[in-house]
JSON list of C-alpha atoms in Angstrom, two decimals:
[
{"chain": "A", "resi": 1, "resn": "UNK", "atom": "CA", "xyz": [117.61, 105.72, 114.70]},
{"chain": "A", "resi": 2, "resn": "UNK", "atom": "CA", "xyz": [115.06, 104.33, 117.14]},
{"chain": "A", "resi": 3, "resn": "UNK", "atom": "CA", "xyz": [117.58, 104.35, 119.98]},
{"chain": "A", "resi": 4, "resn": "UNK", "atom": "CA", "xyz": [118.10, 108.09, 119.59]},
{"chain": "A", "resi": 5, "resn": "UNK", "atom": "CA", "xyz": [114.64, 109.19, 118.50]},
{"chain": "A", "resi": 6, "resn": "UNK", "atom": "CA", "xyz": [111.27, 108.27, 119.95]},
{"chain": "A", "resi": 7, "resn": "UNK", "atom": "CA", "xyz": [108.69, 106.61, 117.70]},
{"chain": "A", "resi": 8, "resn": "UNK", "atom": "CA", "xyz": [105.50, 108.57, 118.21]},
{"chain": "A", "resi": 9, "resn": "UNK", "atom": "CA", "xyz": [101.95, 107.33, 117.69]},
{"chain": "A", "resi": 10, "resn": "UNK", "atom": "CA", "xyz": [99.56, 109.93, 116.28]},
{"chain": "A", "resi": 11, "resn": "UNK", "atom": "CA", "xyz": [98.21, 111.80, 119.33]},
{"chain": "A", "resi": 12, "resn": "UNK", "atom": "CA", "xyz": [94.63, 112.06, 118.08]},
{"chain": "A", "resi": 13, "resn": "UNK", "atom": "CA", "xyz": [92.47, 109.35, 116.50]},
{"chain": "A", "resi": 14, "resn": "UNK", "atom": "CA", "xyz": [91.05, 109.91, 113.02]},
{"chain": "A", "resi": 15, "resn": "UNK", "atom": "CA", "xyz": [87.88, 112.04, 113.16]},
{"chain": "A", "resi": 16, "resn": "UNK", "atom": "CA", "xyz": [85.33, 110.15, 111.07]},
{"chain": "A", "resi": 17, "resn": "UNK", "atom": "CA", "xyz": [81.71, 111.33, 111.18]},
{"chain": "A", "resi": 18, "resn": "UNK", "atom": "CA", "xyz": [79.54, 108.50, 109.77]},
{"chain": "A", "resi": 19, "resn": "UNK", "atom": "CA", "xyz": [78.01, 110.97, 107.29]},
{"chain": "A", "resi": 20, "resn": "UNK", "atom": "CA", "xyz": [81.38, 112.16, 105.95]},
{"chain": "A", "resi": 21, "resn": "UNK", "atom": "CA", "xyz": [81.51, 112.68, 102.19]},
{"chain": "A", "resi": 22, "resn": "UNK", "atom": "CA", "xyz": [84.97, 114.27, 102.28]},
{"chain": "A", "resi": 23, "resn": "UNK", "atom": "CA", "xyz": [88.17, 113.20, 104.05]},
{"chain": "A", "resi": 24, "resn": "UNK", "atom": "CA", "xyz": [90.95, 115.70, 104.73]},
{"chain": "A", "resi": 25, "resn": "UNK", "atom": "CA", "xyz": [94.40, 114.15, 105.06]},
{"chain": "A", "resi": 26, "resn": "UNK", "atom": "CA", "xyz": [97.51, 115.85, 106.42]},
{"chain": "A", "resi": 27, "resn": "UNK", "atom": "CA", "xyz": [100.76, 114.21, 107.48]},
{"chain": "A", "resi": 28, "resn": "UNK", "atom": "CA", "xyz": [101.40, 114.15, 111.26]},
{"chain": "A", "resi": 29, "resn": "UNK", "atom": "CA", "xyz": [100.49, 116.51, 114.13]},
{"chain": "A", "resi": 30, "resn": "UNK", "atom": "CA", "xyz": [103.12, 118.68, 115.80]},
{"chain": "A", "resi": 31, "resn": "UNK", "atom": "CA", "xyz": [104.80, 117.82, 119.09]},
{"chain": "A", "resi": 32, "resn": "UNK", "atom": "CA", "xyz": [102.87, 118.40, 122.32]},
{"chain": "A", "resi": 33, "resn": "UNK", "atom": "CA", "xyz": [104.51, 121.76, 123.12]},
{"chain": "A", "resi": 34, "resn": "UNK", "atom": "CA", "xyz": [103.21, 123.18, 119.81]},
{"chain": "A", "resi": 35, "resn": "UNK", "atom": "CA", "xyz": [99.58, 122.20, 120.38]},
{"chain": "A", "resi": 36, "resn": "UNK", "atom": "CA", "xyz": [97.04, 124.80, 121.40]},
{"chain": "A", "resi": 37, "resn": "UNK", "atom": "CA", "xyz": [94.24, 122.19, 121.58]},
{"chain": "A", "resi": 38, "resn": "UNK", "atom": "CA", "xyz": [93.80, 118.43, 121.53]},
{"chain": "A", "resi": 39, "resn": "UNK", "atom": "CA", "xyz": [92.65, 117.97, 117.94]},
{"chain": "A", "resi": 40, "resn": "UNK", "atom": "CA", "xyz": [93.95, 117.95, 114.39]},
{"chain": "A", "resi": 41, "resn": "UNK", "atom": "CA", "xyz": [95.93, 121.00, 113.18]},
{"chain": "A", "resi": 42, "resn": "UNK", "atom": "CA", "xyz": [96.38, 122.16, 116.80]},
{"chain": "A", "resi": 43, "resn": "UNK", "atom": "CA", "xyz": [99.24, 124.62, 116.30]},
{"chain": "A", "resi": 44, "resn": "UNK", "atom": "CA", "xyz": [97.89, 128.15, 116.63]},
{"chain": "A", "resi": 45, "resn": "UNK", "atom": "CA", "xyz": [100.37, 129.23, 113.94]},
{"chain": "A", "resi": 46, "resn": "UNK", "atom": "CA", "xyz": [98.78, 126.83, 111.46]},
{"chain": "A", "resi": 47, "resn": "UNK", "atom": "CA", "xyz": [96.04, 128.49, 109.42]},
{"chain": "A", "resi": 48, "resn": "UNK", "atom": "CA", "xyz": [93.77, 125.48, 108.81]},
{"chain": "A", "resi": 49, "resn": "UNK", "atom": "CA", "xyz": [90.94, 126.61, 111.07]},
{"chain": "A", "resi": 50, "resn": "UNK", "atom": "CA", "xyz": [91.30, 130.22, 109.91]},
{"chain": "A", "resi": 51, "resn": "UNK", "atom": "CA", "xyz": [90.85, 128.91, 106.37]},
{"chain": "A", "resi": 52, "resn": "UNK", "atom": "CA", "xyz": [87.73, 127.00, 107.45]},
{"chain": "A", "resi": 53, "resn": "UNK", "atom": "CA", "xyz": [86.43, 130.11, 109.18]},
{"chain": "A", "resi": 54, "resn": "UNK", "atom": "CA", "xyz": [86.86, 132.16, 106.01]},
{"chain": "A", "resi": 55, "resn": "UNK", "atom": "CA", "xyz": [85.41, 129.50, 103.71]},
{"chain": "A", "resi": 56, "resn": "UNK", "atom": "CA", "xyz": [82.29, 128.66, 105.69]},
{"chain": "A", "resi": 57, "resn": "UNK", "atom": "CA", "xyz": [81.66, 131.79, 107.78]},
{"chain": "A", "resi": 58, "resn": "UNK", "atom": "CA", "xyz": [83.59, 134.62, 106.13]},
{"chain": "A", "resi": 59, "resn": "UNK", "atom": "CA", "xyz": [85.49, 135.07, 109.40]},
{"chain": "A", "resi": 60, "resn": "UNK", "atom": "CA", "xyz": [89.05, 133.85, 109.96]},
{"chain": "A", "resi": 61, "resn": "UNK", "atom": "CA", "xyz": [88.55, 134.00, 113.74]},
{"chain": "A", "resi": 62, "resn": "UNK", "atom": "CA", "xyz": [85.33, 131.95, 113.80]},
{"chain": "A", "resi": 63, "resn": "UNK", "atom": "CA", "xyz": [86.97, 128.90, 115.42]},
{"chain": "A", "resi": 64, "resn": "UNK", "atom": "CA", "xyz": [89.33, 130.82, 117.72]},
{"chain": "A", "resi": 65, "resn": "UNK", "atom": "CA", "xyz": [88.67, 130.92, 121.44]},
{"chain": "A", "resi": 66, "resn": "UNK", "atom": "CA", "xyz": [87.76, 134.47, 122.39]},
{"chain": "A", "resi": 67, "resn": "UNK", "atom": "CA", "xyz": [90.76, 136.27, 123.87]},
{"chain": "A", "resi": 68, "resn": "UNK", "atom": "CA", "xyz": [93.02, 133.20, 123.59]},
{"chain": "A", "resi": 69, "resn": "UNK", "atom": "CA", "xyz": [95.73, 132.06, 121.22]},
{"chain": "A", "resi": 70, "resn": "UNK", "atom": "CA", "xyz": [93.95, 128.75, 120.72]},
{"chain": "A", "resi": 71, "resn": "UNK", "atom": "CA", "xyz": [91.24, 127.16, 118.64]},
{"chain": "A", "resi": 72, "resn": "UNK", "atom": "CA", "xyz": [88.02, 125.66, 120.01]},
{"chain": "A", "resi": 73, "resn": "UNK", "atom": "CA", "xyz": [88.24, 121.89, 119.45]},
{"chain": "A", "resi": 74, "resn": "UNK", "atom": "CA", "xyz": [84.65, 121.28, 120.58]},
{"chain": "A", "resi": 75, "resn": "UNK", "atom": "CA", "xyz": [83.31, 123.86, 118.14]},
{"chain": "A", "resi": 76, "resn": "UNK", "atom": "CA", "xyz": [85.43, 122.48, 115.30]},
{"chain": "A", "resi": 77, "resn": "UNK", "atom": "CA", "xyz": [84.33, 118.89, 115.92]},
{"chain": "A", "resi": 78, "resn": "UNK", "atom": "CA", "xyz": [80.66, 119.89, 116.04]},
{"chain": "A", "resi": 79, "resn": "UNK", "atom": "CA", "xyz": [81.01, 121.73, 112.75]},
{"chain": "A", "resi": 80, "resn": "UNK", "atom": "CA", "xyz": [82.83, 118.88, 111.00]},
{"chain": "A", "resi": 81, "resn": "UNK", "atom": "CA", "xyz": [80.30, 116.34, 112.26]},
{"chain": "A", "resi": 82, "resn": "UNK", "atom": "CA", "xyz": [77.38, 118.48, 111.09]},
{"chain": "A", "resi": 83, "resn": "UNK", "atom": "CA", "xyz": [78.82, 119.04, 107.61]},
{"chain": "A", "resi": 84, "resn": "UNK", "atom": "CA", "xyz": [80.20, 115.53, 107.15]},
{"chain": "A", "resi": 85, "resn": "UNK", "atom": "CA", "xyz": [83.92, 116.26, 106.91]},
{"chain": "A", "resi": 86, "resn": "UNK", "atom": "CA", "xyz": [86.46, 113.73, 108.16]},
{"chain": "A", "resi": 87, "resn": "UNK", "atom": "CA", "xyz": [90.08, 114.36, 109.14]},
{"chain": "A", "resi": 88, "resn": "UNK", "atom": "CA", "xyz": [92.89, 111.84, 109.35]},
{"chain": "A", "resi": 89, "resn": "UNK", "atom": "CA", "xyz": [96.69, 112.12, 109.26]},
{"chain": "A", "resi": 90, "resn": "UNK", "atom": "CA", "xyz": [98.38, 109.97, 106.64]},
{"chain": "A", "resi": 91, "resn": "UNK", "atom": "CA", "xyz": [100.97, 108.81, 109.16]},
{"chain": "A", "resi": 92, "resn": "UNK", "atom": "CA", "xyz": [100.13, 106.54, 112.09]},
{"chain": "A", "resi": 93, "resn": "UNK", "atom": "CA", "xyz": [103.61, 106.34, 113.65]},
{"chain": "A", "resi": 94, "resn": "UNK", "atom": "CA", "xyz": [106.64, 108.50, 112.96]},
{"chain": "A", "resi": 95, "resn": "UNK", "atom": "CA", "xyz": [110.00, 109.75, 114.19]},
{"chain": "A", "resi": 96, "resn": "UNK", "atom": "CA", "xyz": [110.79, 113.46, 114.32]},
{"chain": "A", "resi": 97, "resn": "UNK", "atom": "CA", "xyz": [114.46, 113.36, 113.37]},
{"chain": "A", "resi": 98, "resn": "UNK", "atom": "CA", "xyz": [114.91, 117.06, 114.21]},
{"chain": "A", "resi": 99, "resn": "UNK", "atom": "CA", "xyz": [112.35, 117.17, 117.02]},
{"chain": "A", "resi": 100, "resn": "UNK", "atom": "CA", "xyz": [110.03, 119.60, 115.24]},
{"chain": "A", "resi": 101, "resn": "UNK", "atom": "CA", "xyz": [106.87, 119.53, 113.15]},
{"chain": "A", "resi": 102, "resn": "UNK", "atom": "CA", "xyz": [108.59, 119.91, 109.78]},
{"chain": "A", "resi": 103, "resn": "UNK", "atom": "CA", "xyz": [107.55, 117.29, 107.23]},
{"chain": "A", "resi": 104, "resn": "UNK", "atom": "CA", "xyz": [111.06, 117.53, 105.76]},
{"chain": "A", "resi": 105, "resn": "UNK", "atom": "CA", "xyz": [112.45, 115.84, 108.90]},
{"chain": "A", "resi": 106, "resn": "UNK", "atom": "CA", "xyz": [109.61, 113.38, 109.50]},
{"chain": "A", "resi": 107, "resn": "UNK", "atom": "CA", "xyz": [110.58, 109.72, 109.17]},
{"chain": "A", "resi": 108, "resn": "UNK", "atom": "CA", "xyz": [107.47, 107.67, 108.46]},
{"chain": "A", "resi": 109, "resn": "UNK", "atom": "CA", "xyz": [107.39, 104.42, 110.44]},
{"chain": "A", "resi": 110, "resn": "UNK", "atom": "CA", "xyz": [103.81, 103.37, 109.71]},
{"chain": "A", "resi": 111, "resn": "UNK", "atom": "CA", "xyz": [101.19, 104.88, 107.42]},
{"chain": "A", "resi": 112, "resn": "UNK", "atom": "CA", "xyz": [97.46, 105.09, 108.05]},
{"chain": "A", "resi": 113, "resn": "UNK", "atom": "CA", "xyz": [95.23, 102.04, 107.66]},
{"chain": "A", "resi": 114, "resn": "UNK", "atom": "CA", "xyz": [93.32, 103.64, 104.76]},
{"chain": "A", "resi": 115, "resn": "UNK", "atom": "CA", "xyz": [90.95, 100.77, 103.78]},
{"chain": "A", "resi": 116, "resn": "UNK", "atom": "CA", "xyz": [89.79, 100.51, 107.42]},
{"chain": "A", "resi": 117, "resn": "UNK", "atom": "CA", "xyz": [89.36, 104.29, 107.59]},
{"chain": "A", "resi": 118, "resn": "UNK", "atom": "CA", "xyz": [87.24, 104.37, 104.44]},
{"chain": "A", "resi": 119, "resn": "UNK", "atom": "CA", "xyz": [85.08, 101.48, 105.68]},
{"chain": "A", "resi": 120, "resn": "UNK", "atom": "CA", "xyz": [83.94, 103.75, 108.51]},
{"chain": "A", "resi": 121, "resn": "UNK", "atom": "CA", "xyz": [82.85, 106.51, 106.13]},
{"chain": "A", "resi": 122, "resn": "UNK", "atom": "CA", "xyz": [80.97, 104.67, 103.36]},
{"chain": "A", "resi": 123, "resn": "UNK", "atom": "CA", "xyz": [79.69, 107.87, 101.68]},
{"chain": "A", "resi": 124, "resn": "UNK", "atom": "CA", "xyz": [83.16, 109.36, 101.23]},
{"chain": "A", "resi": 125, "resn": "UNK", "atom": "CA", "xyz": [84.22, 109.73, 97.61]},
{"chain": "A", "resi": 126, "resn": "UNK", "atom": "CA", "xyz": [86.57, 112.70, 97.90]},
{"chain": "A", "resi": 127, "resn": "UNK", "atom": "CA", "xyz": [89.90, 113.09, 99.68]},
{"chain": "A", "resi": 128, "resn": "UNK", "atom": "CA", "xyz": [91.91, 116.28, 99.88]},
{"chain": "A", "resi": 129, "resn": "UNK", "atom": "CA", "xyz": [95.55, 116.41, 100.95]},
{"chain": "A", "resi": 130, "resn": "UNK", "atom": "CA", "xyz": [96.95, 119.36, 102.85]},
{"chain": "A", "resi": 131, "resn": "UNK", "atom": "CA", "xyz": [100.57, 119.51, 101.72]},
{"chain": "A", "resi": 132, "resn": "UNK", "atom": "CA", "xyz": [103.34, 117.80, 99.80]},
{"chain": "A", "resi": 133, "resn": "UNK", "atom": "CA", "xyz": [104.24, 115.08, 102.31]},
{"chain": "A", "resi": 134, "resn": "UNK", "atom": "CA", "xyz": [100.58, 114.20, 102.84]},
{"chain": "A", "resi": 135, "resn": "UNK", "atom": "CA", "xyz": [100.15, 113.91, 99.07]},
{"chain": "A", "resi": 136, "resn": "UNK", "atom": "CA", "xyz": [103.14, 111.59, 98.68]},
{"chain": "A", "resi": 137, "resn": "UNK", "atom": "CA", "xyz": [101.92, 109.35, 101.48]},
{"chain": "A", "resi": 138, "resn": "UNK", "atom": "CA", "xyz": [98.35, 109.14, 100.20]},
{"chain": "A", "resi": 139, "resn": "UNK", "atom": "CA", "xyz": [99.28, 108.40, 96.58]},
{"chain": "A", "resi": 140, "resn": "UNK", "atom": "CA", "xyz": [101.44, 105.50, 97.78]},
{"chain": "A", "resi": 141, "resn": "UNK", "atom": "CA", "xyz": [98.32, 104.02, 99.42]},
{"chain": "A", "resi": 142, "resn": "UNK", "atom": "CA", "xyz": [96.07, 104.37, 96.37]},
{"chain": "A", "resi": 143, "resn": "UNK", "atom": "CA", "xyz": [95.81, 102.81, 92.94]},
{"chain": "A", "resi": 144, "resn": "UNK", "atom": "CA", "xyz": [96.70, 105.63, 90.54]},
{"chain": "A", "resi": 145, "resn": "UNK", "atom": "CA", "xyz": [99.18, 106.23, 87.77]},
{"chain": "A", "resi": 146, "resn": "UNK", "atom": "CA", "xyz": [99.80, 109.83, 88.89]},
{"chain": "A", "resi": 147, "resn": "UNK", "atom": "CA", "xyz": [103.09, 110.51, 90.66]},
{"chain": "A", "resi": 148, "resn": "UNK", "atom": "CA", "xyz": [103.29, 112.98, 93.54]},
{"chain": "A", "resi": 149, "resn": "UNK", "atom": "CA", "xyz": [105.77, 115.22, 91.71]},
{"chain": "A", "resi": 150, "resn": "UNK", "atom": "CA", "xyz": [103.34, 115.59, 88.80]},
{"chain": "A", "resi": 151, "resn": "UNK", "atom": "CA", "xyz": [100.34, 116.25, 91.04]},
{"chain": "A", "resi": 152, "resn": "UNK", "atom": "CA", "xyz": [100.07, 120.03, 91.15]},
{"chain": "A", "resi": 153, "resn": "UNK", "atom": "CA", "xyz": [98.47, 121.97, 94.00]},
{"chain": "A", "resi": 154, "resn": "UNK", "atom": "CA", "xyz": [94.85, 122.83, 93.21]},
{"chain": "A", "resi": 155, "resn": "UNK", "atom": "CA", "xyz": [94.29, 119.92, 90.83]},
{"chain": "A", "resi": 156, "resn": "UNK", "atom": "CA", "xyz": [92.15, 116.77, 91.14]},
{"chain": "A", "resi": 157, "resn": "UNK", "atom": "CA", "xyz": [92.86, 113.23, 90.00]},
{"chain": "A", "resi": 158, "resn": "UNK", "atom": "CA", "xyz": [90.97, 109.93, 90.01]},
{"chain": "A", "resi": 159, "resn": "UNK", "atom": "CA", "xyz": [92.17, 107.01, 92.12]},
{"chain": "A", "resi": 160, "resn": "UNK", "atom": "CA", "xyz": [90.97, 103.81, 93.75]},
{"chain": "A", "resi": 161, "resn": "UNK", "atom": "CA", "xyz": [91.25, 102.21, 97.16]},
{"chain": "A", "resi": 162, "resn": "UNK", "atom": "CA", "xyz": [90.04, 98.64, 96.97]},
{"chain": "A", "resi": 163, "resn": "UNK", "atom": "CA", "xyz": [86.66, 98.77, 95.24]},
{"chain": "A", "resi": 164, "resn": "UNK", "atom": "CA", "xyz": [86.07, 102.48, 95.91]},
{"chain": "A", "resi": 165, "resn": "UNK", "atom": "CA", "xyz": [86.54, 105.11, 93.23]},
{"chain": "A", "resi": 166, "resn": "UNK", "atom": "CA", "xyz": [87.84, 108.39, 94.60]},
{"chain": "A", "resi": 167, "resn": "UNK", "atom": "CA", "xyz": [88.54, 111.94, 93.55]},
{"chain": "A", "resi": 168, "resn": "UNK", "atom": "CA", "xyz": [91.71, 113.25, 95.18]},
{"chain": "A", "resi": 169, "resn": "UNK", "atom": "CA", "xyz": [92.51, 116.96, 95.32]},
{"chain": "A", "resi": 170, "resn": "UNK", "atom": "CA", "xyz": [95.84, 118.40, 96.37]},
{"chain": "A", "resi": 171, "resn": "UNK", "atom": "CA", "xyz": [95.29, 121.56, 98.41]},
{"chain": "A", "resi": 172, "resn": "UNK", "atom": "CA", "xyz": [97.92, 124.01, 99.69]},
{"chain": "A", "resi": 173, "resn": "UNK", "atom": "CA", "xyz": [99.50, 123.50, 103.07]},
{"chain": "A", "resi": 174, "resn": "UNK", "atom": "CA", "xyz": [98.09, 125.75, 105.78]},
{"chain": "A", "resi": 175, "resn": "UNK", "atom": "CA", "xyz": [101.46, 125.94, 107.51]},
{"chain": "A", "resi": 176, "resn": "UNK", "atom": "CA", "xyz": [102.84, 129.47, 107.84]},
{"chain": "A", "resi": 177, "resn": "UNK", "atom": "CA", "xyz": [105.97, 128.10, 106.19]},
{"chain": "A", "resi": 178, "resn": "UNK", "atom": "CA", "xyz": [104.07, 127.61, 102.93]},
{"chain": "A", "resi": 179, "resn": "UNK", "atom": "CA", "xyz": [104.50, 130.81, 100.88]},
{"chain": "A", "resi": 180, "resn": "UNK", "atom": "CA", "xyz": [100.89, 131.71, 100.08]},
{"chain": "A", "resi": 181, "resn": "UNK", "atom": "CA", "xyz": [98.61, 134.33, 101.61]},
{"chain": "A", "resi": 182, "resn": "UNK", "atom": "CA", "xyz": [95.79, 133.17, 103.87]},
{"chain": "A", "resi": 183, "resn": "UNK", "atom": "CA", "xyz": [93.15, 134.49, 101.48]},
{"chain": "A", "resi": 184, "resn": "UNK", "atom": "CA", "xyz": [94.65, 132.56, 98.54]},
{"chain": "A", "resi": 185, "resn": "UNK", "atom": "CA", "xyz": [94.72, 129.36, 100.57]},
{"chain": "A", "resi": 186, "resn": "UNK", "atom": "CA", "xyz": [91.08, 129.93, 101.51]},
{"chain": "A", "resi": 187, "resn": "UNK", "atom": "CA", "xyz": [90.18, 130.36, 97.83]},
{"chain": "A", "resi": 188, "resn": "UNK", "atom": "CA", "xyz": [91.65, 126.94, 97.02]},
{"chain": "A", "resi": 189, "resn": "UNK", "atom": "CA", "xyz": [89.75, 125.27, 99.87]},
{"chain": "A", "resi": 190, "resn": "UNK", "atom": "CA", "xyz": [86.55, 127.12, 98.95]},
{"chain": "A", "resi": 191, "resn": "UNK", "atom": "CA", "xyz": [86.76, 125.85, 95.37]},
{"chain": "A", "resi": 192, "resn": "UNK", "atom": "CA", "xyz": [87.26, 122.29, 96.61]},
{"chain": "A", "resi": 193, "resn": "UNK", "atom": "CA", "xyz": [84.28, 122.38, 98.96]},
{"chain": "A", "resi": 194, "resn": "UNK", "atom": "CA", "xyz": [82.01, 123.99, 96.37]},
{"chain": "A", "resi": 195, "resn": "UNK", "atom": "CA", "xyz": [82.90, 121.25, 93.89]},
{"chain": "A", "resi": 196, "resn": "UNK", "atom": "CA", "xyz": [82.18, 118.68, 96.62]},
{"chain": "A", "resi": 197, "resn": "UNK", "atom": "CA", "xyz": [78.66, 120.10, 97.02]},
{"chain": "A", "resi": 198, "resn": "UNK", "atom": "CA", "xyz": [79.09, 122.10, 100.23]},
{"chain": "A", "resi": 199, "resn": "UNK", "atom": "CA", "xyz": [77.45, 125.43, 100.98]},
{"chain": "A", "resi": 200, "resn": "UNK", "atom": "CA", "xyz": [80.07, 128.07, 101.71]},
{"chain": "A", "resi": 201, "resn": "UNK", "atom": "CA", "xyz": [80.06, 131.71, 102.79]},
{"chain": "A", "resi": 202, "resn": "UNK", "atom": "CA", "xyz": [79.49, 134.25, 100.00]}
]
């Protein structure tokens, strides 16, 4: 497998504001040719930053560069740092067996160093996952009796990592391949952030 397929290291480091109370965990970023910026969820076809725009500003285009098919990484980072939201892929190294961004063809070589990640964000007590693969990976790293197949989108469970108690919420994928309208995805994320104590757009 490794002779035919390159083992890739995640292209961006975890984004961990010291004040983070929430950590968002996906699986693995897309290949370089699919990235419209150098930051998490960089594919312009992915709706993550449109969802954030709707949730916090009532505007799906809030984080889009004016006149460009790209998001503004600097603006996104500033917002996440101000609000205390971390972002970290669940996979550290992986092989794309079909050469694309699909989680279905992602072979996990090494998962994220979760205890070390959480040490850097001591106030974090909530983690949200952004898709099925991300959920499977995270649950395998936590102490919980809940299995990924039984963990329904939109629900929250309790878990532990070392001596830290956590609330883990499974949120819908923001990939265009996930069959849910943008507005419905935004509703799920809005509910999560409201429950986590964030101020959102009315």
